[in-house]
XYZ file of C-alpha atoms in Angstrom:
362
model
C -5.550 52.930 58.926
C -3.223 53.795 61.093
C -4.012 56.148 64.233
C -4.361 59.744 63.118
C -2.400 62.704 65.569
C -3.178 66.203 64.337
C -1.327 68.990 63.359
C -3.622 71.951 62.971
C -6.613 70.715 60.951
C -4.313 68.303 58.950
C -4.387 64.297 59.910
C -0.559 63.586 61.043
C 0.778 60.082 60.700
C 1.176 58.793 64.022
C 4.529 56.766 62.833
C 6.946 56.924 60.192
C 5.475 54.566 57.187
C 7.196 53.739 54.122
C 4.861 53.788 51.195
C 4.894 50.538 48.788
C 6.789 51.594 45.540
C 7.871 48.857 42.362
C 11.683 49.042 43.607
C 11.869 46.856 47.081
C 14.839 49.195 48.596
C 12.370 51.599 49.369
C 13.701 55.488 50.101
C 11.587 57.036 52.888
C 13.282 60.592 52.521
C 10.375 61.766 50.582
C 7.712 60.533 52.982
C 9.901 61.848 55.916
C 9.955 65.425 54.476
C 5.810 65.545 53.859
C 5.692 64.050 57.667
C 8.485 66.902 58.751
C 6.071 69.686 56.862
C 3.261 68.861 58.509
C 4.610 68.513 62.306
C 3.671 70.421 64.792
C 7.267 72.011 64.986
C 6.392 73.742 61.482
C 6.732 77.452 62.214
C 3.669 79.371 61.410
C 4.234 81.936 58.145
C 3.325 82.824 54.764
C 6.226 80.235 53.465
C 4.747 77.318 55.522
C 1.386 77.741 54.433
C 1.866 77.850 51.070
C 4.357 74.968 50.854
C 1.046 72.819 52.915
C -1.453 74.481 50.238
C 0.805 72.574 47.335
C 0.797 69.634 48.677
C -2.215 67.647 46.880
C -1.755 64.202 48.649
C -4.894 62.569 49.785
C -3.393 61.438 53.472
C -6.400 58.558 53.403
C -5.512 57.403 50.124
C -1.545 57.782 50.860
C -0.926 55.913 53.797
C -3.653 53.136 52.683
C -0.919 51.143 51.302
C 1.900 51.576 53.292
C 4.283 49.244 54.743
C 5.602 49.968 58.486
C 9.017 48.538 60.586
C 6.827 49.066 63.987
C 3.815 47.376 62.299
C 6.351 44.275 61.218
C 7.884 44.203 64.112
C 4.593 43.739 66.607
C 3.404 40.742 63.926
C 6.693 39.527 64.735
C 6.734 39.917 68.376
C 9.925 41.688 68.063
C 10.504 44.015 70.953
C 14.309 44.276 70.999
C 16.767 47.091 69.452
C 16.839 47.670 65.824
C 19.611 50.588 65.615
C 22.752 48.499 65.195
C 23.210 46.693 61.916
C 25.450 43.730 63.129
C 25.121 40.235 63.767
C 23.156 40.124 66.689
C 20.175 42.171 65.730
C 20.142 40.102 62.374
C 19.718 36.712 64.167
C 17.106 38.341 66.885
C 14.792 39.651 64.352
C 15.465 36.641 61.799
C 14.482 34.156 64.570
C 11.541 36.336 65.659
C 10.319 35.756 61.777
C 10.092 32.113 61.288
C 9.155 31.574 64.592
C 5.924 33.849 63.622
C 5.401 33.432 59.704
C 4.642 29.874 58.858
C 6.012 28.448 56.096
C 2.662 27.911 53.743
C 1.061 27.530 50.844
C -2.853 27.059 51.891
C -3.783 29.646 49.474
C -3.091 27.338 46.629
C -5.903 24.937 48.488
C -8.490 27.196 49.149
C -9.604 29.141 45.872
C -6.918 32.391 46.879
C -3.882 33.353 44.438
C -0.877 34.455 45.625
C 0.207 37.498 44.650
C 4.359 38.507 44.293
C 3.914 42.140 44.632
C 5.229 43.376 47.872
C 1.930 45.519 49.298
C 0.006 41.809 49.034
C 3.007 39.878 50.477
C 3.081 42.420 53.057
C -1.090 42.783 53.655
C -1.093 39.043 53.875
C 1.723 38.044 56.313
C 1.495 41.051 58.357
C -2.264 42.314 58.993
C -3.674 39.295 57.739
C -1.535 37.046 60.493
C -0.573 34.620 57.419
C 2.620 32.578 56.110
C 3.843 32.414 52.710
C 6.641 30.277 50.669
C 9.870 31.374 50.014
C 8.499 34.148 47.421
C 6.584 35.957 49.960
C 8.117 35.224 53.743
C 11.903 36.029 52.528
C 10.674 38.706 49.989
C 8.870 40.597 53.113
C 12.036 39.651 55.327
C 14.334 41.717 52.700
C 11.894 44.511 52.903
C 12.198 44.648 56.934
C 15.975 44.048 56.762
C 16.647 46.826 54.123
C 13.929 49.295 55.551
C 16.370 48.883 58.747
C 19.936 49.507 56.633
C 21.141 46.363 56.239
C 22.812 45.863 52.698
C 20.496 42.839 51.216
C 20.876 41.145 47.974
C 18.101 38.534 47.077
C 19.585 35.270 45.454
C 18.224 33.070 43.425
C 18.405 28.826 44.083
C 17.337 25.476 42.765
C 15.959 22.681 45.242
C 17.385 19.568 45.597
C 15.003 16.547 44.813
C 15.908 13.447 46.407
C 13.012 11.583 44.478
C 14.928 12.507 40.877
C 18.550 12.312 43.061
C 19.030 16.011 41.023
C 18.401 19.742 41.978
C 15.863 21.563 40.190
C 16.662 22.408 36.261
C 15.542 26.384 36.946
C 15.586 28.569 39.473
C 12.677 27.819 42.091
C 13.722 29.436 45.200
C 14.299 32.765 46.931
C 16.914 33.528 49.258
C 18.745 36.341 51.197
C 22.679 37.377 51.022
C 23.439 39.768 53.919
C 26.942 41.669 53.900
C 28.102 42.108 57.808
C 31.420 44.526 57.762
C 34.019 41.745 55.946
C 31.545 39.121 56.031
C 28.857 37.615 54.317
C 25.427 35.686 55.845
C 22.978 33.433 53.852
C 19.508 34.142 55.451
C 16.547 32.402 54.600
C 13.830 32.119 56.359
C 11.299 30.614 53.853
C 12.265 26.615 53.310
C 10.453 25.137 56.395
C 9.734 21.929 58.232
C 13.015 20.084 58.803
C 15.860 21.580 56.743
C 14.912 25.680 57.853
C 17.963 26.920 59.542
C 17.468 29.073 62.913
C 20.437 31.394 62.160
C 21.862 33.622 59.446
C 24.964 31.011 58.107
C 28.196 32.333 57.183
C 29.119 32.204 53.553
C 32.121 29.991 54.130
C 32.987 26.711 52.216
C 33.645 23.741 54.286
C 32.509 24.835 57.765
C 30.193 22.902 59.759
C 28.007 25.242 61.069
C 25.914 23.458 64.154
C 22.671 25.024 64.949
C 19.915 24.059 67.176
C 17.766 21.895 64.314
C 21.303 20.209 63.232
C 24.504 20.940 61.525
C 24.682 22.696 58.346
C 27.274 23.875 56.231
C 28.237 25.114 52.456
C 29.907 24.026 49.576
C 31.464 25.671 46.851
C 32.358 24.430 43.785
C 32.945 26.923 40.396
C 30.868 29.508 41.826
C 27.992 27.152 42.625
C 26.721 26.968 46.683
C 25.721 24.099 47.481
C 23.827 23.699 51.264
C 23.573 20.585 52.952
C 22.493 19.836 56.557
C 23.202 16.929 59.276
C 20.303 15.235 61.172
C 20.045 13.390 64.390
C 18.725 9.966 65.119
C 14.946 10.279 65.345
C 12.833 8.872 68.210
C 9.364 7.778 67.383
C 7.016 6.966 70.153
C 3.981 6.943 67.671
C 2.478 3.424 67.534
C 3.809 1.540 64.296
C 7.142 3.261 64.768
C 9.981 1.569 65.687
C 11.594 3.386 68.752
C 14.678 4.724 67.490
C 15.121 5.273 63.780
C 18.988 5.631 63.279
C 20.417 7.828 60.724
C 23.958 8.080 59.583
C 24.779 11.174 61.621
C 27.728 11.877 59.291
C 25.698 11.730 56.655
C 24.581 15.065 54.884
C 21.422 15.703 52.970
C 21.168 18.494 50.303
C 19.063 21.166 50.045
C 19.877 23.556 47.887
C 22.243 25.095 45.507
C 22.432 28.829 44.378
C 24.762 31.774 42.930
C 25.980 34.741 44.404
C 23.953 36.407 41.084
C 21.756 39.196 42.705
C 18.545 38.915 41.490
C 15.414 40.970 41.202
C 12.005 39.612 42.404
C 10.389 40.134 38.839
C 13.106 36.945 37.993
C 10.964 35.078 39.797
C 7.298 35.881 38.302
C 7.165 32.485 35.986
C 7.831 30.477 39.074
C 5.180 32.577 41.268
C 3.010 30.877 38.765
C 3.886 27.747 37.854
C 4.213 26.930 41.695
C 0.617 27.751 42.250
C -0.492 25.714 38.454
C 2.022 22.673 37.356
C 0.514 19.787 38.584
C 4.209 19.031 39.227
C 4.948 21.194 41.712
C 4.699 20.055 45.428
C 3.255 23.262 46.576
C 0.330 21.887 44.311
C 0.490 18.402 45.637
C 0.761 18.849 49.161
C -0.900 21.623 51.298
C 1.834 22.635 53.799
C 2.074 24.538 57.033
C 5.099 24.801 58.822
C 6.187 26.318 61.714
C 9.276 26.789 63.599
C 9.528 26.777 67.855
C 11.512 27.462 70.148
C 12.160 24.022 70.665
C 11.644 22.537 67.184
C 8.920 22.608 64.779
C 5.335 21.764 63.733
C 3.766 21.287 60.324
C 0.579 19.999 59.135
C 0.882 17.961 55.626
C -2.467 17.740 53.951
C -4.061 15.747 57.381
C -0.968 14.493 58.944
C 0.181 16.694 62.054
C 3.609 16.572 63.219
C 5.847 17.719 66.061
C 9.232 17.871 66.264
C 11.624 18.424 69.079
C 14.974 19.035 68.868
C 17.808 17.294 70.666
C 15.371 16.459 73.488
C 17.836 13.781 74.094
C 21.488 13.641 73.507
C 21.761 13.550 69.682
C 18.250 12.647 69.451
C 14.981 14.669 68.153
C 11.914 13.359 69.351
C 8.608 13.338 66.601
C 5.211 13.200 66.825
C 2.567 12.695 64.668
C -0.820 11.972 64.044
C -3.744 11.891 61.241
C -6.390 14.570 61.610
C -10.111 14.368 60.911
C -11.461 16.644 58.666
C -12.908 18.703 61.393
C -10.411 18.772 63.140
C -7.747 20.399 60.348
C -8.489 24.207 60.625
C -8.921 24.490 64.522
C -5.489 22.904 63.826
C -4.419 25.972 61.783
C -5.938 28.113 64.508
C -4.324 26.734 67.650
C -1.230 25.481 66.473
C -0.118 28.171 63.794
C -2.490 31.469 64.565
C -4.216 31.003 60.783
C -7.454 31.838 60.632
C -8.437 30.924 56.202
C -11.321 33.589 54.677
C -12.307 30.675 52.273
C -12.781 26.535 52.828
C -9.291 24.835 52.719
C -9.074 21.197 50.711
C -6.437 19.274 52.689
C -4.440 17.728 50.213
C -1.651 15.452 50.011
C -0.306 13.820 46.803
C 2.908 12.267 46.149
C 6.181 11.809 47.157
C 7.252 15.543 46.925
C 11.021 15.693 47.889
C 12.011 17.375 50.700
C 8.070 16.600 52.239
C 8.016 13.204 51.756
C 9.777 11.622 54.617
C 7.254 13.817 57.642
C 3.973 13.446 54.788
C 4.566 9.510 55.753
C 5.644 9.410 59.363
């Protein structure tokens, strides 16, 4: 419960909160009206007293289930401006989000259930200091951006599996499109690991878009958009690795495909179940926690902890990996990802699991 100020004998929330509802583009007008009525500026008089007497909402119960943009900003350590709905503001909030909210599926491997509802997502990430997968992280980002007034659309994607050399045959990814003036930007904070974009990407086909993690691009074909990424050479100082692993620097790797058909969160209800229960799904076969940093990324897959520093030399990334003993896993989660679990984690790392495979075997 947030701190309350007093307006007479009536409890008053110290900042503007938005109640969670079934819709995700929540209208704060009702709450704003109530707050205005209960503010110290309300004139004393018969009409005002009559209005207040007719309000029967229990404020402790009402504000117990709320989202709050300032609380979210505190969670992601964002102290910048949020009034201007421009690319600079969008990028700043997005980068704070991906550096504070890990991509992780640890709930599946410590006896918890991942809920799809916004209230559960908000409480988990903002108040319990956890992360989430695309349905959680991107849903929270969607709420934050729409609360600020950005024009945001939910989209559905299909992730590429290099082992099958094919994209998924059903929706298995949630991403966001943000419209700014006459341009649109894909704003995806939910992929994690080395394929996580660091900046919103302009939705334009065939244009190389260099970022710190590498060069991304979109290709459009008959209404289907393809996201691809080109990586650098990689340097492995760990024993058992060659000093330089030469990658085809002109080669683009497939990440996922999507269309511009607007989606609702309910379109992903089946995915939320399958992603936690299907033995063929990557999140069931591997415990994963990945966080972007100011210079690279860190990830824990099963017992294997990896740190990457992007472009530490000209066109070369530094990759260091180690296998952790059981007793170091949860300590690493706390020290490197700021995550403390309420239940015992059972690390797992089975199968190749598409885009996570190369990190799991470094």
